[in-house]
Short mmCIF file of C-alpha atoms and ligand atoms in Angstrom, two decimals:
data_model
loop_
_atom_site.label_atom_id
_atom_site.label_comp_id
_atom_site.label_asym_id
_atom_site.label_seq_id
_atom_site.Cartn_x
_atom_site.Cartn_y
_atom_site.Cartn_z
CA UNK A 1 -122.82 -137.90 -136.53
CA UNK A 2 -126.24 -139.43 -135.79
CA UNK A 3 -127.94 -136.44 -137.33
CA UNK A 4 -131.51 -137.68 -137.18
CA UNK A 5 -131.26 -138.59 -133.55
CA UNK A 6 -129.86 -135.19 -132.62
CA UNK A 7 -132.57 -133.29 -134.45
CA UNK A 8 -135.33 -135.62 -133.27
CA UNK A 9 -134.18 -135.48 -129.66
CA UNK A 10 -133.62 -131.74 -129.80
CA UNK A 11 -137.16 -131.20 -131.09
CA UNK A 12 -138.41 -132.57 -127.77
CA UNK A 13 -136.50 -129.82 -125.95
CA UNK A 14 -137.35 -126.52 -127.66
CA UNK A 15 -135.39 -123.42 -126.72
CA UNK A 16 -137.45 -120.72 -124.97
CA UNK A 17 -137.78 -117.48 -126.96
CA UNK A 18 -135.91 -114.29 -126.03
CA UNK A 19 -133.57 -115.90 -123.54
CA UNK A 20 -129.78 -115.85 -123.62
CA UNK A 21 -127.77 -118.31 -121.60
CA UNK A 22 -124.18 -117.96 -120.38
CA UNK A 23 -122.00 -120.66 -118.81
CA UNK A 24 -120.59 -118.81 -115.78
CA UNK A 25 -118.77 -119.51 -112.49
CA UNK A 26 -121.23 -122.25 -111.61
CA UNK A 27 -122.35 -123.44 -115.05
CA UNK A 28 -125.77 -122.28 -116.25
CA UNK A 29 -128.10 -120.90 -113.63
CA UNK A 30 -131.52 -119.30 -114.02
CA UNK A 31 -135.21 -120.09 -113.48
CA UNK A 32 -135.66 -123.86 -113.61
CA UNK A 33 -138.61 -123.48 -115.97
CA UNK A 34 -136.30 -121.99 -118.64
CA UNK A 35 -133.63 -124.65 -118.54
CA UNK A 36 -134.98 -127.73 -120.34
CA UNK A 37 -133.31 -127.07 -123.70
CA UNK A 38 -130.10 -125.89 -122.05
CA UNK A 39 -129.80 -129.02 -119.91
CA UNK A 40 -130.50 -131.21 -122.95
CA UNK A 41 -127.71 -129.43 -124.84
CA UNK A 42 -125.36 -129.72 -121.87
CA UNK A 43 -126.05 -133.46 -122.01
CA UNK A 44 -125.00 -133.45 -125.68
CA UNK A 45 -121.86 -131.49 -124.82
CA UNK A 46 -120.97 -133.81 -121.92
CA UNK A 47 -121.06 -136.79 -124.27
CA UNK A 48 -118.87 -134.89 -126.76
CA UNK A 49 -116.46 -134.13 -123.92
CA UNK A 50 -116.32 -137.83 -123.10
CA UNK A 51 -115.65 -138.63 -126.76
CA UNK A 52 -112.91 -135.99 -126.90
CA UNK A 53 -111.29 -137.73 -123.91
CA UNK A 54 -111.66 -141.13 -125.63
CA UNK A 55 -114.49 -142.47 -123.56
CA UNK A 56 -113.59 -141.16 -120.09
CA UNK A 57 -116.57 -140.80 -117.73
CA UNK A 58 -117.91 -137.24 -117.45
CA UNK A 59 -120.45 -135.82 -114.96
CA UNK A 60 -123.50 -133.59 -115.20
CA UNK A 61 -124.95 -132.06 -112.03
CA UNK A 62 -128.34 -130.39 -111.88
CA UNK A 63 -128.49 -127.86 -109.07
CA UNK A 64 -128.71 -124.17 -108.28
CA UNK A 65 -126.94 -124.57 -104.94
CA UNK A 66 -127.97 -121.77 -102.54
CA UNK A 67 -130.24 -119.98 -105.03
CA UNK A 68 -134.00 -119.71 -104.36
CA UNK A 69 -136.29 -122.73 -104.95
CA UNK A 70 -137.57 -121.63 -108.37
CA UNK A 71 -134.03 -121.47 -109.82
CA UNK A 72 -132.05 -124.37 -111.17
CA UNK A 73 -128.75 -124.93 -112.91
CA UNK A 74 -126.46 -127.38 -114.59
CA UNK A 75 -122.73 -127.92 -114.80
CA UNK A 76 -120.31 -130.38 -116.34
CA UNK A 77 -117.68 -132.24 -114.33
CA UNK A 78 -114.42 -133.48 -115.89
CA UNK A 79 -112.92 -136.98 -115.35
CA UNK A 80 -110.95 -136.37 -112.18
CA UNK A 81 -113.79 -134.42 -110.60
CA UNK A 82 -112.59 -131.02 -111.84
CA UNK A 83 -114.77 -128.36 -113.41
CA UNK A 84 -115.16 -128.24 -117.20
CA UNK A 85 -112.01 -126.50 -118.55
CA UNK A 86 -112.47 -122.83 -119.33
CA UNK A 87 -111.68 -123.50 -123.00
CA UNK A 88 -114.88 -125.51 -123.28
CA UNK A 89 -117.15 -123.01 -121.54
CA UNK A 90 -117.76 -121.05 -124.78
CA UNK A 91 -118.93 -124.31 -126.43
CA UNK A 92 -121.52 -124.73 -123.69
CA UNK A 93 -122.72 -121.19 -124.25
CA UNK A 94 -122.67 -121.67 -128.03
CA UNK A 95 -124.87 -124.79 -127.86
CA UNK A 96 -127.26 -123.36 -125.28
CA UNK A 97 -128.01 -120.36 -127.50
CA UNK A 98 -127.82 -122.14 -130.83
CA UNK A 99 -130.60 -121.81 -133.39
CA UNK A 100 -129.00 -124.48 -135.50
CA UNK A 101 -127.88 -127.16 -133.13
CA UNK A 102 -126.69 -129.65 -135.72
CA UNK A 103 -124.37 -127.12 -137.37
CA UNK A 104 -123.01 -125.95 -134.03
CA UNK A 105 -122.39 -129.51 -132.86
CA UNK A 106 -120.65 -130.26 -136.15
CA UNK A 107 -118.55 -127.13 -135.70
CA UNK A 108 -117.37 -128.22 -132.22
CA UNK A 109 -116.73 -131.78 -133.40
CA UNK A 110 -114.54 -130.43 -136.23
CA UNK A 111 -112.71 -127.85 -134.13
CA UNK A 112 -111.92 -130.35 -131.39
CA UNK A 113 -111.31 -133.23 -133.81
CA UNK A 114 -113.76 -135.43 -131.94
CA UNK A 115 -114.65 -138.97 -132.94
CA UNK A 116 -118.22 -139.12 -131.59
CA UNK A 117 -118.13 -142.92 -131.68
CA UNK A 118 -115.76 -142.73 -128.71
CA UNK A 119 -118.33 -141.13 -126.39
CA UNK A 120 -118.52 -143.13 -123.15
CA UNK A 121 -120.44 -142.83 -119.92
CA UNK A 122 -121.90 -139.65 -118.43
CA UNK A 123 -123.07 -139.86 -114.81
CA UNK A 124 -125.87 -137.54 -113.75
CA UNK A 125 -127.05 -136.28 -110.37
CA UNK A 126 -129.57 -133.72 -109.17
CA UNK A 127 -130.54 -131.78 -106.07
CA UNK A 128 -134.04 -131.84 -104.51
CA UNK A 129 -135.65 -128.98 -106.47
CA UNK A 130 -139.09 -129.33 -108.05
CA UNK A 131 -137.71 -128.90 -111.58
CA UNK A 132 -134.75 -131.26 -111.08
CA UNK A 133 -136.32 -134.63 -112.12
CA UNK A 134 -137.55 -133.21 -115.42
CA UNK A 135 -134.19 -131.56 -116.10
CA UNK A 136 -132.43 -134.81 -115.27
CA UNK A 137 -134.48 -136.51 -117.99
CA UNK A 138 -133.51 -133.76 -120.43
CA UNK A 139 -129.84 -134.31 -119.59
CA UNK A 140 -130.16 -138.06 -120.18
CA UNK A 141 -131.89 -137.41 -123.50
CA UNK A 142 -129.01 -135.18 -124.58
CA UNK A 143 -126.30 -137.56 -123.40
CA UNK A 144 -127.84 -140.50 -125.23
CA UNK A 145 -127.55 -138.80 -128.62
CA UNK A 146 -123.86 -139.77 -128.63
CA UNK A 147 -123.06 -141.50 -125.35
CA UNK A 148 -124.44 -143.52 -122.43
CA UNK A 149 -126.10 -142.06 -119.36
CA UNK A 150 -126.23 -143.37 -115.81
CA UNK A 151 -128.49 -141.50 -113.47
CA UNK A 152 -127.83 -141.53 -109.74
CA UNK A 153 -130.91 -139.46 -108.87
CA UNK A 154 -130.55 -137.18 -105.85
CA UNK A 155 -126.96 -136.48 -104.87
CA UNK A 156 -124.97 -133.71 -103.27
CA UNK A 157 -122.75 -131.92 -105.78
CA UNK A 158 -119.57 -133.29 -104.17
CA UNK A 159 -120.96 -136.83 -104.31
CA UNK A 160 -121.37 -136.43 -108.07
CA UNK A 161 -117.76 -135.23 -108.31
CA UNK A 162 -116.68 -138.27 -106.29
CA UNK A 163 -118.63 -140.61 -108.59
CA UNK A 164 -117.08 -139.16 -111.73
CA UNK A 165 -113.59 -139.49 -110.28
CA UNK A 166 -114.11 -143.02 -108.96
CA UNK A 167 -115.46 -144.20 -112.32
CA UNK A 168 -112.21 -143.07 -113.96
CA UNK A 169 -109.83 -143.82 -111.10
CA UNK A 170 -110.85 -146.99 -109.23
CA UNK A 171 -108.13 -146.40 -106.60
CA UNK A 172 -110.11 -143.34 -105.47
CA UNK A 173 -112.99 -145.41 -104.08
CA UNK A 174 -115.93 -147.58 -105.09
CA UNK A 175 -117.98 -145.84 -107.79
CA UNK A 176 -121.23 -145.75 -105.82
CA UNK A 177 -122.90 -143.63 -103.17
CA UNK A 178 -122.24 -146.43 -100.69
CA UNK A 179 -118.57 -146.27 -101.66
CA UNK A 180 -118.56 -142.52 -100.91
CA UNK A 181 -120.12 -143.09 -97.49
CA UNK A 182 -117.81 -145.96 -96.65
CA UNK A 183 -114.68 -144.03 -97.58
CA UNK A 184 -115.52 -141.13 -95.27
CA UNK A 185 -116.99 -143.07 -92.36
CA UNK A 186 -114.20 -145.62 -92.13
CA UNK A 187 -111.49 -142.92 -92.30
CA UNK A 188 -113.24 -140.88 -89.57
CA UNK A 189 -113.63 -143.96 -87.36
CA UNK A 190 -110.03 -144.98 -87.84
CA UNK A 191 -108.74 -141.52 -86.90
CA UNK A 192 -110.90 -141.51 -83.77
CA UNK A 193 -109.58 -144.94 -82.77
CA UNK A 194 -105.98 -143.84 -83.34
CA UNK A 195 -106.52 -141.00 -80.90
CA UNK A 196 -108.53 -143.13 -78.43
CA UNK A 197 -111.57 -140.91 -78.70
CA UNK A 198 -114.53 -142.67 -77.13
CA UNK A 199 -117.04 -139.83 -76.69
CA UNK A 200 -118.93 -139.53 -80.01
CA UNK A 201 -118.50 -136.41 -82.12
CA UNK A 202 -121.69 -134.37 -81.86
CA UNK A 203 -123.19 -131.53 -83.84
CA UNK A 204 -126.49 -130.16 -85.09
CA UNK A 205 -126.59 -129.43 -88.82
CA UNK A 206 -129.03 -127.11 -90.60
CA UNK A 207 -129.34 -128.82 -94.01
CA UNK A 208 -131.10 -125.87 -95.75
CA UNK A 209 -134.05 -128.22 -96.46
CA UNK A 210 -131.85 -129.66 -99.17
CA UNK A 211 -130.20 -132.85 -100.33
CA UNK A 212 -127.63 -132.75 -97.51
CA UNK A 213 -130.35 -133.88 -95.07
CA UNK A 214 -131.09 -137.36 -96.47
CA UNK A 215 -127.42 -137.86 -97.32
CA UNK A 216 -126.28 -137.11 -93.78
CA UNK A 217 -128.83 -139.59 -92.47
CA UNK A 218 -127.23 -142.31 -94.59
CA UNK A 219 -124.03 -141.99 -92.58
CA UNK A 220 -124.01 -143.85 -89.33
CA UNK A 221 -121.50 -144.82 -86.71
CA UNK A 222 -121.31 -145.25 -82.95
CA UNK A 223 -118.56 -142.67 -83.04
CA UNK A 224 -120.64 -139.71 -84.15
CA UNK A 225 -124.04 -138.35 -83.51
CA UNK A 226 -125.36 -135.80 -86.00
CA UNK A 227 -128.77 -134.18 -85.56
CA UNK A 228 -130.24 -132.62 -88.66
CA UNK A 229 -132.67 -129.69 -88.70
CA UNK A 230 -134.23 -127.98 -91.71
CA UNK A 231 -134.44 -131.34 -93.40
CA UNK A 232 -137.77 -130.96 -95.20
CA UNK A 233 -137.02 -131.83 -98.83
CA UNK A 234 -140.70 -132.57 -99.53
CA UNK A 235 -141.77 -128.93 -99.24
CA UNK A 236 -140.15 -127.66 -102.43
CA UNK A 237 -140.66 -124.02 -101.45
CA UNK A 238 -138.55 -124.36 -98.29
CA UNK A 239 -135.12 -124.88 -99.89
CA UNK A 240 -132.58 -122.30 -98.66
CA UNK A 241 -135.37 -120.15 -97.22
CA UNK A 242 -134.30 -118.54 -93.94
CA UNK A 243 -131.77 -121.28 -93.50
CA UNK A 244 -128.61 -122.73 -95.00
CA UNK A 245 -125.00 -121.62 -95.22
CA UNK A 246 -125.59 -118.67 -97.55
CA UNK A 247 -128.40 -117.24 -95.39
CA UNK A 248 -126.32 -117.57 -92.23
CA UNK A 249 -123.15 -116.10 -93.76
CA UNK A 250 -124.84 -113.22 -95.60
CA UNK A 251 -127.14 -112.20 -92.75
CA UNK A 252 -124.68 -113.16 -90.02
CA UNK A 253 -127.45 -114.67 -87.97
CA UNK A 254 -128.94 -117.99 -86.89
CA UNK A 255 -131.10 -119.94 -89.32
CA UNK A 256 -134.73 -120.80 -88.55
CA UNK A 257 -135.24 -123.78 -86.22
CA UNK A 258 -131.92 -123.56 -84.44
CA UNK A 259 -132.35 -122.68 -80.78
CA UNK A 260 -128.76 -122.80 -79.66
CA UNK A 261 -127.34 -123.72 -76.30
CA UNK A 262 -124.45 -121.39 -75.49
CA UNK A 263 -120.98 -122.68 -76.44
CA UNK A 264 -122.32 -125.58 -78.53
CA UNK A 265 -121.21 -125.94 -82.13
CA UNK A 266 -123.79 -125.78 -84.95
CA UNK A 267 -123.38 -125.81 -88.69
CA UNK A 268 -125.27 -124.99 -91.88
CA UNK A 269 -124.96 -126.61 -95.31
CA UNK A 270 -126.16 -125.01 -98.53
CA UNK A 271 -128.79 -126.51 -100.86
CA UNK A 272 -126.43 -128.91 -102.67
CA UNK A 273 -124.10 -129.53 -99.71
CA UNK A 274 -120.87 -128.15 -101.06
CA UNK A 275 -120.61 -125.27 -98.60
CA UNK A 276 -120.58 -125.34 -94.82
CA UNK A 277 -120.30 -122.70 -92.12
CA UNK A 278 -120.24 -123.14 -88.34
CA UNK A 279 -121.39 -120.99 -85.42
CA UNK A 280 -122.11 -120.87 -81.72
CA UNK A 281 -123.56 -118.40 -79.29
CA UNK A 282 -121.78 -116.85 -76.34
CA UNK A 283 -124.18 -115.23 -73.90
CA UNK A 284 -126.65 -115.31 -76.79
CA UNK A 285 -124.20 -113.34 -78.98
CA UNK A 286 -123.94 -115.01 -82.39
CA UNK A 287 -120.41 -115.97 -83.46
CA UNK A 288 -119.95 -117.10 -87.06
CA UNK A 289 -117.11 -119.46 -88.01
CA UNK A 290 -116.95 -119.12 -91.78
CA UNK A 291 -114.73 -120.43 -94.56
CA UNK A 292 -111.81 -118.25 -93.45
CA UNK A 293 -111.99 -119.86 -90.01
CA UNK A 294 -112.26 -123.37 -91.48
CA UNK A 295 -109.13 -122.70 -93.55
CA UNK A 296 -107.12 -121.50 -90.55
CA UNK A 297 -108.34 -124.33 -88.30
CA UNK A 298 -107.54 -127.07 -90.80
CA UNK A 299 -104.22 -125.53 -91.88
CA UNK A 300 -102.94 -125.22 -88.33
CA UNK A 301 -104.16 -128.73 -87.45
CA UNK A 302 -102.41 -130.23 -90.47
CA UNK A 303 -99.27 -128.21 -89.71
CA UNK A 304 -99.20 -129.65 -86.21
CA UNK A 305 -99.55 -133.18 -87.57
CA UNK A 306 -96.73 -132.53 -90.06
CA UNK A 307 -94.50 -131.38 -87.22
CA UNK A 308 -95.36 -134.45 -85.15
CA UNK A 309 -94.69 -136.68 -88.15
CA UNK A 310 -91.45 -134.77 -88.87
CA UNK A 311 -92.44 -134.39 -92.51
CA UNK A 312 -91.63 -131.27 -94.51
CA UNK A 313 -94.31 -130.07 -96.93
CA UNK A 314 -95.01 -126.84 -98.76
CA UNK A 315 -98.38 -125.54 -97.59
CA UNK A 316 -100.33 -122.56 -98.91
CA UNK A 317 -103.72 -121.04 -98.19
CA UNK A 318 -105.73 -119.66 -101.08
CA UNK A 319 -108.32 -116.93 -100.50
CA UNK A 320 -110.47 -114.56 -102.52
CA UNK A 321 -111.13 -110.87 -102.05
CA UNK A 322 -114.07 -111.81 -99.79
CA UNK A 323 -111.72 -113.18 -97.11
CA UNK A 324 -111.72 -111.08 -93.98
CA UNK A 325 -108.61 -108.89 -93.76
CA UNK A 326 -107.94 -110.09 -90.21
CA UNK A 327 -107.94 -113.74 -91.32
CA UNK A 328 -105.25 -112.95 -93.90
CA UNK A 329 -103.23 -111.12 -91.26
CA UNK A 330 -103.55 -114.08 -88.86
CA UNK A 331 -102.45 -116.58 -91.52
CA UNK A 332 -99.44 -114.51 -92.54
CA UNK A 333 -98.30 -113.24 -89.15
CA UNK A 334 -99.30 -115.96 -86.66
CA UNK A 335 -99.53 -119.15 -88.69
CA UNK A 336 -96.78 -117.92 -91.03
CA UNK A 337 -98.29 -119.68 -94.02
CA UNK A 338 -98.18 -118.02 -97.47
CA UNK A 339 -101.49 -116.69 -98.83
CA UNK A 340 -102.46 -116.40 -102.50
CA UNK A 341 -105.48 -114.57 -103.88
CA UNK A 342 -107.50 -115.66 -106.88
CA UNK A 343 -110.72 -114.45 -108.50
CA UNK A 344 -114.00 -115.75 -107.01
CA UNK A 345 -115.11 -119.24 -108.04
CA UNK A 346 -113.64 -122.47 -106.73
CA UNK A 347 -112.11 -123.47 -110.04
CA UNK A 348 -109.60 -120.63 -109.64
CA UNK A 349 -108.82 -121.49 -106.04
CA UNK A 350 -108.58 -125.21 -106.79
CA UNK A 351 -106.12 -124.59 -109.60
CA UNK A 352 -103.87 -122.44 -107.42
CA UNK A 353 -104.04 -124.93 -104.53
CA UNK A 354 -102.59 -127.61 -106.81
CA UNK A 355 -99.29 -125.71 -106.82
CA UNK A 356 -98.61 -126.79 -103.22
CA UNK A 357 -97.95 -130.11 -101.46
CA UNK A 358 -100.91 -129.08 -99.32
CA UNK A 359 -103.20 -126.39 -100.72
CA UNK A 360 -105.91 -125.21 -98.35
CA UNK A 361 -108.60 -123.22 -100.11
CA UNK A 362 -111.86 -121.85 -98.81
CA UNK A 363 -114.09 -119.06 -99.94
CA UNK A 364 -115.38 -117.03 -96.99
CA UNK A 365 -118.84 -118.47 -97.71
CA UNK A 366 -117.64 -121.93 -96.67
CA UNK A 367 -116.92 -123.49 -100.05
CA UNK A 368 -113.55 -125.19 -100.11
CA UNK A 369 -111.31 -128.14 -99.38
CA UNK A 370 -107.73 -129.19 -98.75
CA UNK A 371 -105.71 -130.71 -101.60
CA UNK A 372 -102.80 -133.05 -100.91
CA UNK A 373 -100.39 -133.73 -103.80
CA UNK A 374 -99.94 -137.32 -104.94
CA UNK A 375 -96.22 -136.94 -104.23
CA UNK A 376 -96.87 -136.01 -100.61
CA UNK A 377 -99.44 -138.78 -100.11
CA UNK A 378 -96.92 -141.38 -101.34
CA UNK A 379 -94.26 -139.92 -99.05
CA UNK A 380 -96.63 -140.08 -96.06
CA UNK A 381 -97.53 -143.66 -96.89
CA UNK A 382 -93.89 -144.75 -97.29
CA UNK A 383 -92.46 -143.10 -94.20
CA UNK A 384 -92.10 -145.42 -91.19
CA UNK A 385 -90.27 -144.35 -88.07
CA UNK A 386 -91.42 -146.88 -85.50
CA UNK A 387 -92.01 -144.00 -83.05
CA UNK A 388 -95.65 -144.11 -81.89
CA UNK A 389 -96.35 -140.37 -81.95
CA UNK A 390 -94.82 -139.96 -85.39
CA UNK A 391 -96.59 -143.03 -86.77
CA UNK A 392 -99.93 -141.81 -85.45
CA UNK A 393 -99.48 -138.38 -87.04
CA UNK A 394 -98.47 -139.97 -90.34
CA UNK A 395 -101.51 -142.27 -90.36
CA UNK A 396 -103.83 -139.42 -89.41
CA UNK A 397 -102.56 -137.33 -92.32
CA UNK A 398 -103.12 -140.18 -94.78
CA UNK A 399 -106.62 -140.81 -93.40
CA UNK A 400 -107.43 -137.09 -93.58
CA UNK A 401 -106.84 -137.23 -97.34
CA UNK A 402 -109.72 -139.75 -97.43
CA UNK A 403 -112.05 -137.77 -95.16
CA UNK A 404 -111.46 -134.54 -97.09
CA UNK A 405 -112.91 -134.61 -100.61
CA UNK A 406 -109.97 -134.19 -103.00
CA UNK A 407 -112.16 -133.17 -105.92
CA UNK A 408 -114.21 -130.24 -104.63
CA UNK A 409 -115.56 -128.48 -101.51
CA UNK A 410 -117.85 -130.87 -99.65
CA UNK A 411 -120.04 -129.97 -96.65
CA UNK A 412 -120.03 -133.53 -95.30
CA UNK A 413 -116.25 -134.01 -95.58
CA UNK A 414 -115.49 -130.55 -94.26
CA UNK A 415 -117.88 -131.08 -91.36
CA UNK A 416 -115.98 -134.18 -90.25
CA UNK A 417 -112.57 -132.60 -90.85
CA UNK A 418 -113.52 -129.70 -88.58
CA UNK A 419 -114.98 -131.95 -85.86
CA UNK A 420 -111.82 -134.08 -85.91
CA UNK A 421 -109.51 -131.04 -85.82
CA UNK A 422 -111.35 -129.69 -82.78
CA UNK A 423 -111.61 -132.98 -80.90
CA UNK A 424 -108.04 -134.12 -81.47
CA UNK A 425 -106.61 -130.75 -80.47
CA UNK A 426 -108.99 -130.58 -77.50
CA UNK A 427 -110.20 -127.26 -78.78
CA UNK A 428 -113.71 -125.92 -78.09
CA UNK A 429 -115.70 -123.86 -80.56
CA UNK A 430 -115.10 -120.85 -78.32
CA UNK A 431 -111.32 -121.37 -78.51
CA UNK A 432 -111.69 -121.60 -82.28
CA UNK A 433 -113.62 -118.34 -82.40
CA UNK A 434 -110.86 -116.67 -80.42
CA UNK A 435 -108.03 -117.62 -82.81
CA UNK A 436 -108.33 -114.11 -84.21
CA UNK A 437 -110.85 -111.29 -84.09
CA UNK A 438 -112.55 -110.40 -87.32
CA UNK A 439 -112.97 -107.02 -88.95
CA UNK A 440 -116.66 -106.07 -89.24
CA UNK A 441 -117.71 -106.85 -92.82
CA UNK A 442 -120.80 -106.63 -94.97
CA UNK A 443 -121.95 -107.89 -98.34
CA UNK A 444 -124.41 -105.87 -100.46
CA UNK A 445 -126.24 -106.78 -103.65
CA UNK A 446 -127.05 -104.03 -106.13
CA UNK A 447 -129.25 -104.55 -109.17
CA UNK A 448 -127.88 -102.58 -112.13
CA UNK A 449 -128.93 -102.22 -115.74
CA UNK A 450 -125.99 -104.17 -117.16
CA UNK A 451 -123.70 -106.00 -114.79
CA UNK A 452 -121.36 -106.99 -117.61
CA UNK A 453 -119.93 -103.45 -117.82
CA UNK A 454 -118.10 -104.08 -114.52
CA UNK A 455 -114.62 -105.33 -115.42
CA UNK A 456 -112.06 -106.13 -112.76
CA UNK A 457 -108.36 -106.81 -112.28
CA UNK A 458 -106.04 -107.89 -109.42
CA UNK A 459 -108.03 -110.99 -108.38
CA UNK A 460 -111.22 -108.94 -108.72
CA UNK A 461 -110.11 -106.47 -106.09
CA UNK A 462 -110.07 -103.46 -108.43
CA UNK A 463 -112.35 -102.20 -111.20
CA UNK A 464 -110.92 -101.21 -114.55
CA UNK A 465 -114.33 -100.36 -116.01
CA UNK A 466 -116.53 -98.31 -115.83
CA UNK A 467 -113.71 -95.79 -116.13
CA UNK A 468 -113.18 -93.60 -113.09
CA UNK A 469 -115.26 -95.66 -110.67
CA UNK A 470 -112.30 -97.29 -108.90
CA UNK A 471 -110.79 -93.88 -108.10
CA UNK A 472 -114.04 -92.88 -106.42
CA UNK A 473 -114.07 -96.11 -104.37
CA UNK A 474 -110.44 -95.51 -103.37
CA UNK A 475 -111.29 -92.00 -102.19
CA UNK A 476 -114.14 -93.31 -100.02
CA UNK A 477 -112.09 -96.18 -98.59
CA UNK A 478 -109.24 -93.83 -97.60
CA UNK A 479 -111.51 -92.11 -95.10
CA UNK A 480 -112.04 -95.21 -92.91
CA UNK A 481 -109.65 -96.89 -90.48
CA UNK A 482 -108.71 -100.29 -91.98
CA UNK A 483 -111.33 -99.68 -94.66
CA UNK A 484 -111.54 -101.98 -97.68
CA UNK A 485 -114.25 -102.24 -100.28
CA UNK A 486 -114.55 -103.67 -103.77
CA UNK A 487 -117.17 -104.13 -106.46
CA UNK A 488 -117.63 -107.04 -108.89
CA UNK A 489 -120.41 -108.49 -111.00
CA UNK A 490 -121.87 -111.73 -109.69
CA UNK A 491 -121.28 -114.75 -111.90
CA UNK A 492 -124.38 -116.55 -110.61
CA UNK A 493 -127.00 -113.83 -110.12
CA UNK A 494 -128.10 -110.82 -112.07
CA UNK A 495 -126.51 -108.39 -109.61
CA UNK A 496 -123.36 -106.55 -108.66
CA UNK A 497 -121.82 -107.36 -105.28
CA UNK A 498 -120.27 -104.78 -102.98
CA UNK A 499 -118.08 -105.89 -100.10
CA UNK A 500 -116.99 -103.61 -97.29
CA UNK A 501 -114.96 -103.98 -94.14
CA UNK A 502 -113.62 -101.49 -91.62
CA UNK A 503 -112.41 -101.24 -88.02
CA UNK A 504 -115.92 -100.57 -86.65
CA UNK A 505 -119.31 -102.01 -87.61
CA UNK A 506 -120.73 -98.53 -88.13
CA UNK A 507 -117.87 -97.56 -90.47
CA UNK A 508 -118.21 -100.83 -92.36
CA UNK A 509 -121.95 -100.28 -92.95
CA UNK A 510 -121.37 -96.64 -93.87
CA UNK A 511 -118.55 -97.39 -96.30
CA UNK A 512 -120.56 -100.17 -97.99
CA UNK A 513 -123.65 -97.97 -98.34
CA UNK A 514 -121.60 -95.16 -99.91
CA UNK A 515 -119.96 -97.49 -102.40
CA UNK A 516 -123.44 -98.81 -103.31
CA UNK A 517 -124.56 -95.23 -103.96
CA UNK A 518 -121.77 -94.86 -106.52
CA UNK A 519 -123.45 -97.58 -108.57
CA UNK A 520 -126.81 -95.86 -108.85
P1 LIG B 601 -120.97 -114.91 -107.40
O1 LIG B 601 -122.45 -114.88 -107.59
O2 LIG B 601 -120.16 -114.86 -108.66
O3 LIG B 601 -120.53 -113.89 -106.38
C1 LIG B 601 -121.18 -116.94 -105.66
C2 LIG B 601 -120.19 -116.84 -104.53
C3 LIG B 601 -118.89 -117.47 -104.98
C4 LIG B 601 -119.09 -118.91 -105.46
C5 LIG B 601 -120.24 -118.97 -106.47
C6 LIG B 601 -120.60 -120.37 -106.88
C7 LIG B 601 -119.90 -115.03 -102.89
C8 LIG B 601 -119.66 -113.59 -102.65
N1 LIG B 601 -119.92 -115.43 -104.16
O4 LIG B 601 -120.59 -116.33 -106.78
O5 LIG B 601 -117.97 -117.42 -103.94
O6 LIG B 601 -119.31 -119.78 -104.38
O7 LIG B 601 -121.41 -118.30 -105.97
O8 LIG B 601 -121.51 -120.99 -106.06
O9 LIG B 601 -120.07 -115.77 -101.92
ZN1 LIG B 602 -123.51 -125.09 -103.33
#
């Protein structure tokens, strides 16, 4: 171990007093001003992870996604673009809180039998927050204790995942931002040509004043026309404020600076462009098309293509407890596709989706993707029938696997997948909104003394602790037609979330408010 370097480098990144860090659903997340030492230590851990995997490229992303501008965060990305395995999360927490970094690093090296000399490359990206450049430097400092760092500067989170994967798996695409753009744009163009679409795809995107704005502008083609609003990444206080996917989904209303024309499709990204939601207005009434709708649209589109291609594949849709009850009913009864539930957090959904030939997973908030198994992709590529309609469907499916980010939810990829699904099926946003009606639903945030006392089971749909609380929730829920409500601690904010839905909006609000009262 290069002991002197570790202690010398670590001395430049002192740990703030009286702060405890925990690696949660989305890595570490808190005020950006508190994160310097943590990001440095994550850099050290990322290099150790690379060494453990004998020099594979690892990723570090600096972002706090949809959180307010003063927050920041950091997470580690594994070689194929997956999240850091759960087994390693305690190491991240251990290092972040360590008062004796050298001993704790030595402990991890011994436990994992790591040869630190094998540490390879760690690629780093950041969002547009004020604290991001300084945190990026801290990450690089940490990485260079054992490994090599390559900084890509501002990136969307999914672009960083793409870069990690393409460094380890050259068949995935060129390991550069240009390579990412080229992969998506050429697949979109090719699909449009296959279907003789000449009118460009059009949409207005609210980029949350985040990194999605400049990245969308880098994509150009005669075959699409994307206008971007809320694209001010210079004003650091504007990020996610009254705009962006989380604002639109949580408040169920339009973001600032979108003056919609009725029956036109709009969309919102979040601050690091891994979530997307859509919406339109109908007689000025706001209609949200959230992650549940994206899942059903893409699943039914892909199903249709599979039928046209005469290819059998096992498809499943993965949801969390936040999925609207009516979306689940529509998937099971109308689309007749199996649904699985997992705890919140894309790593759980992603893992489950890998059990299918085609796993469609979206959180209601718009974070998700569609995974195609390698076996199915090879089958699609090898099947040739000579019949034009079948050939076209086969090619479209293969190209869709290039449009849709296979590593993680991606606003840009999902945006194009949705626009293609609508255009090719000749479906308007209003048709999409009428696929099923949605139960009124509401999300509440309650600040409690200690959110860690809330322990759940059954994919987070039921509380086991504090004792007795679930029975009280059940009693409340029973009084409402199609009532459903659950309580869980947030993994990214210091709060407890309450979700409610019911047959009427008034009942939904009432049920949610009563469940919140139980927490006081
Ligand atoms: P928490 O704060 O654990 O509820 C939120 C989202 C998750 C996920 C993570 C990561 C909701 C209700 N929760 O998690 O779905 O996206 O952030 O960004 O939307
Ligand atoms: Zn995000």
